[in-house]
Coordinates of C-alpha atoms in Angstrom, one line a residue:
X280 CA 154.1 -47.7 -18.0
X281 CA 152.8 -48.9 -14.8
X282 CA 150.2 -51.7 -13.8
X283 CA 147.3 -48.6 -13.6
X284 CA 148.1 -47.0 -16.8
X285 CA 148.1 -50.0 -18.9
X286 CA 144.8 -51.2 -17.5
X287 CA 143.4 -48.0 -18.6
X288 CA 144.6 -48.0 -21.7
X289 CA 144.2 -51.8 -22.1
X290 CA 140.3 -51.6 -21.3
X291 CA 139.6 -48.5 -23.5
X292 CA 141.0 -50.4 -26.4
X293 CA 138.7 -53.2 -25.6
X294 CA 135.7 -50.8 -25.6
X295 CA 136.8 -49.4 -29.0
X296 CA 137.1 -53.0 -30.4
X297 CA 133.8 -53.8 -29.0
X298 CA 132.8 -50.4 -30.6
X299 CA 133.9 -51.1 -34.1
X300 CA 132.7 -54.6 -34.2
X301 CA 129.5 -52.9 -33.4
X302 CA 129.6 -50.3 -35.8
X303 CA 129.8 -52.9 -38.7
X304 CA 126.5 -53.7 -38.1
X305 CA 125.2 -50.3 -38.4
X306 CA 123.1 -49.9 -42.1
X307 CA 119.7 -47.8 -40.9
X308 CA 118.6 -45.1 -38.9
X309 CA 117.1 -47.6 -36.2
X310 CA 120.2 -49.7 -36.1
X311 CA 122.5 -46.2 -35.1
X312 CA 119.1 -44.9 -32.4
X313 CA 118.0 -47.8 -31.2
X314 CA 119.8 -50.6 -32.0
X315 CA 117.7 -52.6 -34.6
X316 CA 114.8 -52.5 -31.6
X317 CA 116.1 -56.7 -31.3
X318 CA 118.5 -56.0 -28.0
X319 CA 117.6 -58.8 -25.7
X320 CA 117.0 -58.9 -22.0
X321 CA 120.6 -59.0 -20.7
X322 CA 121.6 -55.8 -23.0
X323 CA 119.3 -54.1 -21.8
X324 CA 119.9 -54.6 -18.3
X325 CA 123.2 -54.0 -18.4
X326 CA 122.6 -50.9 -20.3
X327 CA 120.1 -49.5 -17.7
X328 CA 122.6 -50.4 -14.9
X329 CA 125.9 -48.7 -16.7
X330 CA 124.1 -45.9 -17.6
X331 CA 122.8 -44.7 -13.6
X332 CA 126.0 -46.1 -12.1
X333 CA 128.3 -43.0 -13.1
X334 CA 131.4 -42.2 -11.3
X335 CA 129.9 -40.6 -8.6
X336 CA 128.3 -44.0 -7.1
X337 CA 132.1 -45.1 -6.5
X338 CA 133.6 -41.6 -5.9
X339 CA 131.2 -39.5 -4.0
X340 CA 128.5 -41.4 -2.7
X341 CA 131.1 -44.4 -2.0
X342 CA 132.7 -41.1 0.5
X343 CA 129.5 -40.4 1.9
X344 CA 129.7 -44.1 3.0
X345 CA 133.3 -43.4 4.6
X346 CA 132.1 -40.4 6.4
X347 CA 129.3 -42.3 8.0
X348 CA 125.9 -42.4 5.9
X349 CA 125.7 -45.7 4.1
X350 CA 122.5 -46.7 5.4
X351 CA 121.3 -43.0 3.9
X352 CA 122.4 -43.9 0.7
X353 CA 120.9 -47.4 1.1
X354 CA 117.2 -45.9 1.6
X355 CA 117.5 -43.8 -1.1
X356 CA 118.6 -46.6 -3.1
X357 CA 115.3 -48.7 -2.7
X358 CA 113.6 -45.5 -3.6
X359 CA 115.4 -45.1 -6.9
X360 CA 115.2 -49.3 -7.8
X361 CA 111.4 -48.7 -7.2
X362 CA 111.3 -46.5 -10.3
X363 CA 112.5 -49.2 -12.9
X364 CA 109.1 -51.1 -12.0
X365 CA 106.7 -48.3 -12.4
X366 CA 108.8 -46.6 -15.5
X367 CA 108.9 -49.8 -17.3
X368 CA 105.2 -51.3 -16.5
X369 CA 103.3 -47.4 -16.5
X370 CA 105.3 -45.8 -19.3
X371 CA 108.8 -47.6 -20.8
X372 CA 106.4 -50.6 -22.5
X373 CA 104.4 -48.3 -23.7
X374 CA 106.8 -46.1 -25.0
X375 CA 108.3 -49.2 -26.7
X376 CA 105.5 -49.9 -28.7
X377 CA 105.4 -46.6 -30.4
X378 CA 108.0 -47.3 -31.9
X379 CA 109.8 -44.0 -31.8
X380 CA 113.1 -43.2 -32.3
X381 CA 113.9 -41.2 -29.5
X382 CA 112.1 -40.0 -26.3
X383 CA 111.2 -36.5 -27.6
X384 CA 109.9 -38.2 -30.9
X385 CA 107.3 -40.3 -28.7
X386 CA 105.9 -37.0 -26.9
X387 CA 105.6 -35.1 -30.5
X388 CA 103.2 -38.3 -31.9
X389 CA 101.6 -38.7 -28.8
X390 CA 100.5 -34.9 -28.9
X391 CA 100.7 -33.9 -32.5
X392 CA 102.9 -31.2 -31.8
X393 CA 106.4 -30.0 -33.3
X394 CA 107.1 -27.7 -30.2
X395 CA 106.6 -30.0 -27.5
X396 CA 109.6 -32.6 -29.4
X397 CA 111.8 -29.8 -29.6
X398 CA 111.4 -28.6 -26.1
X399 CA 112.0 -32.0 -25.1
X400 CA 115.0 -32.2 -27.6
X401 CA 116.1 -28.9 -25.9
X402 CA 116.0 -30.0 -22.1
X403 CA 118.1 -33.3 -23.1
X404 CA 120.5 -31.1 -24.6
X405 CA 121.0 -29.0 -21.8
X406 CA 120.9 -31.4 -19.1
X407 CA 122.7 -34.2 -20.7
X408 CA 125.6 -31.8 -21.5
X409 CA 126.0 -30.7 -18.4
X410 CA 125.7 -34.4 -16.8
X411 CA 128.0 -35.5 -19.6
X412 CA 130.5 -32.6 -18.7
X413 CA 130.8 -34.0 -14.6
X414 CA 131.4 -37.4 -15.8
X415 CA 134.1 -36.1 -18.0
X416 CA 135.6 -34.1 -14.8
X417 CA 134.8 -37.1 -12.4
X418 CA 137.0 -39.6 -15.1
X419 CA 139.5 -37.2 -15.9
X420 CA 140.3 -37.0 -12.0
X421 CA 140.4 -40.1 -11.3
X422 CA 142.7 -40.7 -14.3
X423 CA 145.2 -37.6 -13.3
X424 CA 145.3 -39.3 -9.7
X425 CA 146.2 -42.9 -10.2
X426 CA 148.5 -42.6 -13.6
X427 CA 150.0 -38.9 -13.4
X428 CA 148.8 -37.2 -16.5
X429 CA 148.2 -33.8 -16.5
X430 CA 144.0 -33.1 -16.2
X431 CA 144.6 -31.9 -19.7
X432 CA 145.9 -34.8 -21.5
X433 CA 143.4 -36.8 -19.1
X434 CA 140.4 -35.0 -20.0
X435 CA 141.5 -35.2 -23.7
X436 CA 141.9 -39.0 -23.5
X437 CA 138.4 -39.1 -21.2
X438 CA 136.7 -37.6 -24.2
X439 CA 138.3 -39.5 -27.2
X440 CA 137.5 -42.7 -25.9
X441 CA 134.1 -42.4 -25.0
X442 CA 133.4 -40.3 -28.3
X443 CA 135.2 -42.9 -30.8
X444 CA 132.9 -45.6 -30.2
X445 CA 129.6 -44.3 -29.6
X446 CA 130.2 -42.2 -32.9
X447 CA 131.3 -44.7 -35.2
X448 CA 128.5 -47.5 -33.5
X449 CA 125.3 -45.7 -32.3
X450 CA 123.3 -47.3 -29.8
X451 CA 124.6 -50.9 -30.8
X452 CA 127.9 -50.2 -29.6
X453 CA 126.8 -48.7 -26.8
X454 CA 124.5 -51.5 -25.2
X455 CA 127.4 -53.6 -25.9
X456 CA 130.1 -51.9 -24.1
X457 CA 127.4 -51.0 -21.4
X458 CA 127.0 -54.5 -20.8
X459 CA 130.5 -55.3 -20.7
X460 CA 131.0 -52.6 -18.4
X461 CA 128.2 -53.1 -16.4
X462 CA 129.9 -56.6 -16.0
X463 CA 133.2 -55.3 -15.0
X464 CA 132.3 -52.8 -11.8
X465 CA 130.0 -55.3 -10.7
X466 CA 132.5 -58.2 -10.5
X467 CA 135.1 -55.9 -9.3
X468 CA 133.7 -54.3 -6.3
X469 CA 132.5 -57.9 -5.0
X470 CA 135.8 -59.2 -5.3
X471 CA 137.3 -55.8 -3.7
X472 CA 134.1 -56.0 -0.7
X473 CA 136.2 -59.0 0.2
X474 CA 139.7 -57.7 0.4
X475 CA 138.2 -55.0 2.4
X476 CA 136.4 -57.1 4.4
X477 CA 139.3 -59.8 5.3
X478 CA 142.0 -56.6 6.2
X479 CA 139.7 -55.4 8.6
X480 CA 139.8 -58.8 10.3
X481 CA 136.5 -60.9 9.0
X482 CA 132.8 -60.5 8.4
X483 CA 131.9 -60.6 12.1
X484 CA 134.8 -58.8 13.6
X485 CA 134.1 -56.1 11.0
X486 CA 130.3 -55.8 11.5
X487 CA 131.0 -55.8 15.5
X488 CA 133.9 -53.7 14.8
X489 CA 131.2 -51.2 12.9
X490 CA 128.6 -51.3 15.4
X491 CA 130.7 -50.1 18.0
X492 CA 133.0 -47.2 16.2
X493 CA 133.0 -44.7 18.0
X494 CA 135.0 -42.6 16.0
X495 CA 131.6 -42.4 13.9
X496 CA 128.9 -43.6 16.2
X497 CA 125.9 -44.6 14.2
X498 CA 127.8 -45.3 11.1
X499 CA 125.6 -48.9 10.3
X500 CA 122.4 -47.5 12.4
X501 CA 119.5 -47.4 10.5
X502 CA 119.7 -43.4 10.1
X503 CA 123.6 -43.6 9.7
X504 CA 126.0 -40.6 11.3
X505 CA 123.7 -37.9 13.0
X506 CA 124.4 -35.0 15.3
X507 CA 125.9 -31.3 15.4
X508 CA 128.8 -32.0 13.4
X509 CA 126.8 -33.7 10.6
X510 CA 124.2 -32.6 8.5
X511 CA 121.3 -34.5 9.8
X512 CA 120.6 -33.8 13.8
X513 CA 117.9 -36.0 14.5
X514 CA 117.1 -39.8 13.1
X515 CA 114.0 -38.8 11.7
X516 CA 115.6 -35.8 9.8
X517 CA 118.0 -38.6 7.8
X518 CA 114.9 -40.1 7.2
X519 CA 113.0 -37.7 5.6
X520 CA 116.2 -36.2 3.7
X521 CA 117.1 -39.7 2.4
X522 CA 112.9 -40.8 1.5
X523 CA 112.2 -36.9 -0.4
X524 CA 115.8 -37.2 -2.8
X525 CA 115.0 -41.3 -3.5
X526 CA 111.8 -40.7 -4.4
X527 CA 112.6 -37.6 -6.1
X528 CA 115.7 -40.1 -8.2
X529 CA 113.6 -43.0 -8.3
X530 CA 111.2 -40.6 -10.9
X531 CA 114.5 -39.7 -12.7
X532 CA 114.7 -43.8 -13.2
X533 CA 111.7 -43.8 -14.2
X534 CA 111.3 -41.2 -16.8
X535 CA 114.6 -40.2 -17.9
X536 CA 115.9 -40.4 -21.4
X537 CA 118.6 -42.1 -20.5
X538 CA 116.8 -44.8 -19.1
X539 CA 113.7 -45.1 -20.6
X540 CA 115.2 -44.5 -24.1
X541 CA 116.5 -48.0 -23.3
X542 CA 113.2 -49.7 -23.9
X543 CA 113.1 -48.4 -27.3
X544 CA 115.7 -51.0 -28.0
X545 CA 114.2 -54.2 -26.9
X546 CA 113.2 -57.0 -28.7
X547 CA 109.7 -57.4 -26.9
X548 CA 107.3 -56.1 -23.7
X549 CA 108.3 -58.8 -22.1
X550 CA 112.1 -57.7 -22.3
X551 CA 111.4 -54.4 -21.1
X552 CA 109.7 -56.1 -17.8
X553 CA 112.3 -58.4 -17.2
X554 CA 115.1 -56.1 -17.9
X555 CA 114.0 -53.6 -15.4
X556 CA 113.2 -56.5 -12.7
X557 CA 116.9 -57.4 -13.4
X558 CA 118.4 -53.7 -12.8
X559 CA 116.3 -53.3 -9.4
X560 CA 117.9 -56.2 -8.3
X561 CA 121.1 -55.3 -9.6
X562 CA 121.2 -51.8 -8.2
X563 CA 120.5 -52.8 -5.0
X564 CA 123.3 -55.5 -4.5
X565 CA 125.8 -53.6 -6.3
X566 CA 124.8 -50.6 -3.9
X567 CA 124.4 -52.9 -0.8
X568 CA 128.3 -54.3 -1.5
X569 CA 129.7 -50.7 -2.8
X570 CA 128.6 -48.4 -0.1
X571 CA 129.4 -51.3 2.9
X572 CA 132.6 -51.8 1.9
X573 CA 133.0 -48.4 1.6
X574 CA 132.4 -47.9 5.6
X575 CA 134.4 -50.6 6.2
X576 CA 137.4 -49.1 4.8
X577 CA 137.3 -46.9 8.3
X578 CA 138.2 -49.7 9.9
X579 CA 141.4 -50.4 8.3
X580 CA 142.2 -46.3 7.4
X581 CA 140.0 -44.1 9.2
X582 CA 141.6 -40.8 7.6
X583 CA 141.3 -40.9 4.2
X584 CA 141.0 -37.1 3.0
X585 CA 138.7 -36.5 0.9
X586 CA 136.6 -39.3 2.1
X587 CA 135.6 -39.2 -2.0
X588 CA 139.0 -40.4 -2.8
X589 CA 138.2 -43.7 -0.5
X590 CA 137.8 -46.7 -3.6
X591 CA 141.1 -44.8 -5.1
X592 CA 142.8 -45.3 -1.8
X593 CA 141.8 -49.0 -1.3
X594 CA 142.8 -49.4 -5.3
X595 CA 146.4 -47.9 -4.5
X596 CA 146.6 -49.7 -1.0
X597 CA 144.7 -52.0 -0.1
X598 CA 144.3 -54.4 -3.6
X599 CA 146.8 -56.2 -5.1
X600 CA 148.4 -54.2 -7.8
X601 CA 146.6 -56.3 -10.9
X602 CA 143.4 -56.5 -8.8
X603 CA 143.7 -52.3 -8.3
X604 CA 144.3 -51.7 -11.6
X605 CA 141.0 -53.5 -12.5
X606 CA 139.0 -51.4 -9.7
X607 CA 140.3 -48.5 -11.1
X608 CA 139.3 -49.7 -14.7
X609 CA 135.9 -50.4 -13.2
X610 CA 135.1 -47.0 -11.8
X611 CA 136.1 -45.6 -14.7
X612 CA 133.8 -48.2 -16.6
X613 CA 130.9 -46.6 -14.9
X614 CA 131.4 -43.2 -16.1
X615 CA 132.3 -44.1 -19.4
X616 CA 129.1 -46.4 -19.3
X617 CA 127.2 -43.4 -18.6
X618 CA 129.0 -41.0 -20.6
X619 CA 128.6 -42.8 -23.9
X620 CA 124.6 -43.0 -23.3
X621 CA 124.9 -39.0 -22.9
X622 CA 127.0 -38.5 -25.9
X623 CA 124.5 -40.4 -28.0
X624 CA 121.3 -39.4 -26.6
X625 CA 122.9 -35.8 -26.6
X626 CA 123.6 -36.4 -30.4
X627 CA 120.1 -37.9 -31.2
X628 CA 118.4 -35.1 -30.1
X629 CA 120.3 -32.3 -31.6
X630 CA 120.0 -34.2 -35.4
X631 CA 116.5 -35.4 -35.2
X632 CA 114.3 -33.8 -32.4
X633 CA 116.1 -30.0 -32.8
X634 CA 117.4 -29.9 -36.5
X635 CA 114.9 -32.8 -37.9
X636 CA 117.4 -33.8 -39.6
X637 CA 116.4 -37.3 -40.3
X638 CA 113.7 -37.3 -42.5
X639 CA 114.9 -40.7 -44.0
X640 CA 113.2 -42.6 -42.0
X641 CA 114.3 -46.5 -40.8
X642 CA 116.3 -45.4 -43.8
X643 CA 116.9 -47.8 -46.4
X644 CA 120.6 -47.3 -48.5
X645 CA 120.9 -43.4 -49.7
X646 CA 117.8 -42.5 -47.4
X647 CA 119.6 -43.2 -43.9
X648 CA 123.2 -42.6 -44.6
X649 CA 123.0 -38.3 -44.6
X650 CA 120.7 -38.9 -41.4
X651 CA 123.8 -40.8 -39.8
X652 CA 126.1 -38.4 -41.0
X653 CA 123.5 -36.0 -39.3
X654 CA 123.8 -37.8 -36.2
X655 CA 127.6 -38.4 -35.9
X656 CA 128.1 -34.8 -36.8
X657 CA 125.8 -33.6 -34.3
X658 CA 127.8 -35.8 -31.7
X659 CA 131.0 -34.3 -33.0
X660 CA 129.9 -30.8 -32.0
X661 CA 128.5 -31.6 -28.9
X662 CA 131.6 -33.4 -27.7
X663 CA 133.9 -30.6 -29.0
X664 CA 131.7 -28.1 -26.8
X665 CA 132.0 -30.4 -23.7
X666 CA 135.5 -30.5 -23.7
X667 CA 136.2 -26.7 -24.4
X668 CA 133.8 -26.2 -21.0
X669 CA 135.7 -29.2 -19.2
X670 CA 139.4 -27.1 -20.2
X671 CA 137.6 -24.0 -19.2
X672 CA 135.1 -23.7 -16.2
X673 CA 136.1 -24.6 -12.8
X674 CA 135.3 -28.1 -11.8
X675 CA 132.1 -28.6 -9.9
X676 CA 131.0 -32.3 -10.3
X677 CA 128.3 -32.2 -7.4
X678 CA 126.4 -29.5 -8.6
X679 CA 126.3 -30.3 -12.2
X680 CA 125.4 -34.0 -11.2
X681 CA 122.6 -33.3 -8.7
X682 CA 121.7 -30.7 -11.3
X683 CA 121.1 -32.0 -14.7
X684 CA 119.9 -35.7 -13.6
X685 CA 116.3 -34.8 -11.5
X686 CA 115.6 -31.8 -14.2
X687 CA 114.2 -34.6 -16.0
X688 CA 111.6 -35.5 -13.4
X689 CA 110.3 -32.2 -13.3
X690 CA 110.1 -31.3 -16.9
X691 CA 109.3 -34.6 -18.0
X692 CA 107.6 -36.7 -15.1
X693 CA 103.9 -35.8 -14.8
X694 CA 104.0 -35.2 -18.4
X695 CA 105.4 -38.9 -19.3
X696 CA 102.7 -40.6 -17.6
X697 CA 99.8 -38.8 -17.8
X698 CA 100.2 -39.1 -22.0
X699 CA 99.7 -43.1 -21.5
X700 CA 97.0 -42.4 -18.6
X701 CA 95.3 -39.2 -18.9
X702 CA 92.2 -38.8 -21.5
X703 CA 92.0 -34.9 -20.4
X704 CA 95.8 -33.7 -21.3
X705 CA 95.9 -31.3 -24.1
X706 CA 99.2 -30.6 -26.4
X707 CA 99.0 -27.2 -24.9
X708 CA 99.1 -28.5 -21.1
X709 CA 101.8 -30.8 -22.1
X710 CA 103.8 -28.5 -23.5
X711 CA 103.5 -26.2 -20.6
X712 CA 103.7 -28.2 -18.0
X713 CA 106.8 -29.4 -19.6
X714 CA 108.0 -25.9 -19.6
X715 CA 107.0 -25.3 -16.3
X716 CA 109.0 -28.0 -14.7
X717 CA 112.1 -27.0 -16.4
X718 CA 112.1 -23.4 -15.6
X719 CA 111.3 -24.0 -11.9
X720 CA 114.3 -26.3 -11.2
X721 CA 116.7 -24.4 -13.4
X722 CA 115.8 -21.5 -11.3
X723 CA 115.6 -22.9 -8.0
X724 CA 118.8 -24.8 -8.7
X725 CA 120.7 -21.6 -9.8
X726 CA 119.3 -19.5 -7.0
X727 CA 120.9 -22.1 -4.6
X728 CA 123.8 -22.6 -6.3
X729 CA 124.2 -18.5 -6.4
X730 CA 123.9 -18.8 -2.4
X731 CA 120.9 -17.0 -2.6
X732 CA 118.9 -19.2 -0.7
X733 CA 119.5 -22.5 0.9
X734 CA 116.2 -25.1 0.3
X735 CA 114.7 -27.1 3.1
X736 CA 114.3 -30.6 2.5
X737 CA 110.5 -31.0 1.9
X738 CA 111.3 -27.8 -0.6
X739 CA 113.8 -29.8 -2.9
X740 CA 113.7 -28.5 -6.4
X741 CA 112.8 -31.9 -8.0
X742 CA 109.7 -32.1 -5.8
X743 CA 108.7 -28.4 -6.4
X744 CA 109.2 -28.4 -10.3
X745 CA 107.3 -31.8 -10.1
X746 CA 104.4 -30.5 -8.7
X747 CA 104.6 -27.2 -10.5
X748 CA 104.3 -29.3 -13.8
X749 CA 101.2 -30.6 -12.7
X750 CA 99.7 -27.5 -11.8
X751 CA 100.4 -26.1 -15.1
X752 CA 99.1 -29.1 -16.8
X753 CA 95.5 -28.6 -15.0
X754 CA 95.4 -25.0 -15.4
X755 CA 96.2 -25.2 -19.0

C-alpha cells in the first residue's frame, strides 16, 4: 500500500470514528436533524465552509486558475462570501428561531401549507441528488488517479464512507467531521501555497514572474486571461460574466438548504452571526491561497493537461510524499464534507418533508426511534440510487454541479425572504413562485445542456428563474 492509499484509507477511518462517537449521542429526532440545536460557533463555521467547498474548488476551479482566470474566480468569490451576511442576518436567524426541523418544514409553518413543504422536500431531492452524484464522480476520480483502483471499486468506497457515518450519526456527526475537515483543506493548501510558492523561486520572483508571463498574458490582471482564444474577449466582458454568476452563487449561500439548514443547529442568534462572519472570512482566504497557488503552478509546470488535474499534479510532484498524501486527503475532505451534508439533507427531506414520516416529534424514547429508522432508511435508498446512476450514466461533473447548486436560488430565493419580510405574500404566491423558479431553470438548463441554445451572460438561468419567481409571486 503506498503513502496515498493509506492516507485515504487512514483519514476515512478517522471520519467514521468521529462518526460513531457522534452517533452515541444520538437519542431524539432533533439530535439526528439538527444536532440538539446546542452546536456552537466554530461547528458551525466549519460546517458552512465544508459543505460549499466540494471538490470542484480544488479540481475545477483550482484549473480555471491554471489556465489563467484566478482573479475571475476571485470576484465571484466576494460575491458568493457576501451572501453569508445577508442569508444569516435577513433570513438564517430567523429561520433559527422557528425552530424547525428542516428548511422545507419552516416554509410549511410559515405558510400553513402541506404542498408548499413537499415541493420544497421535492426540489432538495432532486437537486441534492444530482449535486451529491458529481461529488461522488469528482471523489471517485480523484481516488482512481492517485491510488489505482478501478472507478468501480473507487466509487464504491466514495459512497460507503460518506454514507456510514452520516447514517449511523445524523447531523451531529456531520458538523463534527465537517469541522475536522474543514480544518484539514484549509491547513493543507496553506502549507502546499508555500511549496509552490518557494519551487517557483520566492514570493517576489513569482509575483514578477506572474506579471510578466507571457505564455498567459493577463493571468494576475484584474480581468484575468482575455482574448480570441479564451472565452472572455474584452475586460469588461470577464467582468460582467464573473459579477452575474457571483451574485447569482452568493444567493445560493444565502438561501440554500445546505447552508442555511446550518443555522437550525446553533445554539443562539448570536452564533448564527458570528458563524457566518467567520465563513466569509474563511472563504475568501482559503479561495485567495487556493486559486493563487493554483496560477503559480505555471510557473514551475506550465503543461499540465487537464489543467483540472493541477492540485493532483503538485500532490504527485511537487509535495513531499507525506505532505501529498495529506493534500490529496484534503481535497477529498472537501467533497466528502459536502457529500455527507447532501446525504443527510437528501435523507431528511424524503422521511419528513415527502413521506411525513416523523410525526414523533423532538421524540422522546419509542416516539423518535421509528422516525430515525425513517430517516436512516430514507438515506439508505437515496444513496443506493446514487451509486446505481454513478455506475451507470456517463460522467458529467460540470453540468450536474453548475446545475443542481443555483436551482435553489431560483426556486427558493425570493420566496425565502420575502416570508420574513413581505406582509402581502400569500401561500398560493409562495407556492408558485416556488414552482416557477424551478421549472424555469430546469428547463433553461436542459435546453442548454441539449445544445439547443447557448445563453448570454445577462440571460443566466439563475437570474431568469430568479426573477420569474418573483413575477409569479406578484401575479399570484
Amino acid at each position: 500500500m503506498n503513502s496515498f492509499q493509506l492516507g485515504i484509507v487512514a483519514s476515512l477511518a478517522c471520519y467514521l470514528a468521529i462518526g460513531w462517537y457522534a452517533g452515541k449521542r444520538v437519542r431524539y429526532l432533533e439530535d439526528f436533524f439538527v444536532a440538539g440545536r446546542n452546536a456552537p460557533t466554530i461547528l458551525i463555521l466549519g460546517t458552512l465552509v465544508a459543505s460549499f467547498m466540494s471538490t470542484n474548488a480544488f479540481i475545477g476551479e483550482a484549473g480555471m486558475s491554471y489556465q489563467g482566470h484566478a482573479p475571475l474566480v476571485i470576484i465571484m468569490t466576494c460575491f458568493n462570501c457576501l451572501g453569508y451576511i445577508i442569508g444569516a442576518v435577513f433570513f438564517g436567524r430567523y429561520l433559527r428561531r422557528s425552530k424547525a426541523l428542516t428548511v422545507p418544514a419552516y416554509f410549511r409553518a410559515r405558510f400553513a401549507s402541506r404542498r408548499i413543504q413537499m415541493f420544497a422536500g421535492i426540489s432538495i431531492v432532486a437537486g441534492l441528488s444530482a449535486y451529491l452524484l458529481a461529488v461522488t464522480w469528482g471523489m471517485a476520480l480523484i481516488i482512481t488517479e492517485v491510488t489505482g483502483f478501478s472507478e468501480v471499486a473507487a466509487i464504491l468506497l466514495v459512497w460507503a464512507s460518506y454514507t456510514l457515518f452520516t447514517l449511523y450519526s445524523g447531523s451531529r456527526g456531520v458538523i463534527l467531521t465537517d469541522t475536522v475537515m474543514f480544518l484539514l483543506f484549509s491547513g493543507i493548501i496553506v502549507v502546499t501555497c508555500f511549496f509552490i510558492v518557494d519551487a517557483a523561486g520566492g514570493w517576489f520572483t513569482a509575483i514578477e514572474s506572474l506579471a510578466t508571463y507571457q505564455d498567459k498574458p493577463g493571468i494576475i490582471a484584474w480581468h484575468g486571461r482575455i482574448g480570441s482564444d479564451v472565452y472572455w474577449q474584452t475586460p469588461w466582458e470577464a467582468l460582467i460574466w464573473a459579477s452575474i454568476l457571483g451574485v447569482a452563487w452568493g444567493i445560493v449561500v444565502a438561501v440554500s438548504p445546505w447552508q442555511t439548514s446550518r443555522y437550525l443547529m446553533a445554539r443562539s442568534e448570536h452564533v448564527v452571526i458570528r458563524s457566518a462572519c467567520g465563513a466569509l472570512i474563511a472563504m475568501l482566504l482559503l479561495y485567495l491561497v487556493t486559486n493563487f497557488a493554483a496560477a503559480t503552478v505555471n510557473l514551475v509546470n506550465p503543461d499540465i493537461t487537464p489543467a483540472d488535474s493541477t492540485m493532483i499534479w503538485v500532490a504527485q510532484n511537487l509535495l513531499p510524499t507525506a505532505l501529498g498524501a495529506v493534500l490529496i486527503c484534503g481535497v477529498l475532505a472537501a467533497g466528502l464534507s459536502s457529500a455527507s451534508t447532501f446525504l443527510s439533507l437528501v435523507g431528511f427531506s424524503v422521511s419528513h418533508d415527502i413521506l411525513e414520516n416523523t410525526r414523533g416529534g423532538s421524540g422522546q424514547s419509542s416516539a423518535g426511534q421509528p422516525n430515525l429508522r425513517a430517516a436512516r432508511l430514507a438515506m439508505v435508498m437515496v444513496g443506493g440510487s446514487v451509486i446505481a446512476l454513478a455506475l451507470l450514466l456517463p460522467r458529467n461533473i460540470y453540468w450536474l454541479t453548475h446545475f443542481a447548486g443555483p436551482l435553489f436560488a431560483s426556486s427558493w430565493g425570493v420566496v425565502a425572504f420575502m416570508s420574513i419580510w413581505s406582509q402581502s405574500m400569500t401561500e398560493s404566491g409562495a407556492f408558485w413562485g416556488m414552482v416557477a423558479g424551478f421549472v424555469v431553470n430546469v428547463g433553461m438548463n436542459a435546453m442548454s445542456m441539449a445544445g439547443l441554445v447557448k445563453w448570454p451572460v445577462l440571460a443566466d438561468p439563475i437570474l431568469i428563474g430568479v426573477i420569474s419567481s418573483y413575477v409569479v409571486i406578484r401575479w399570484a
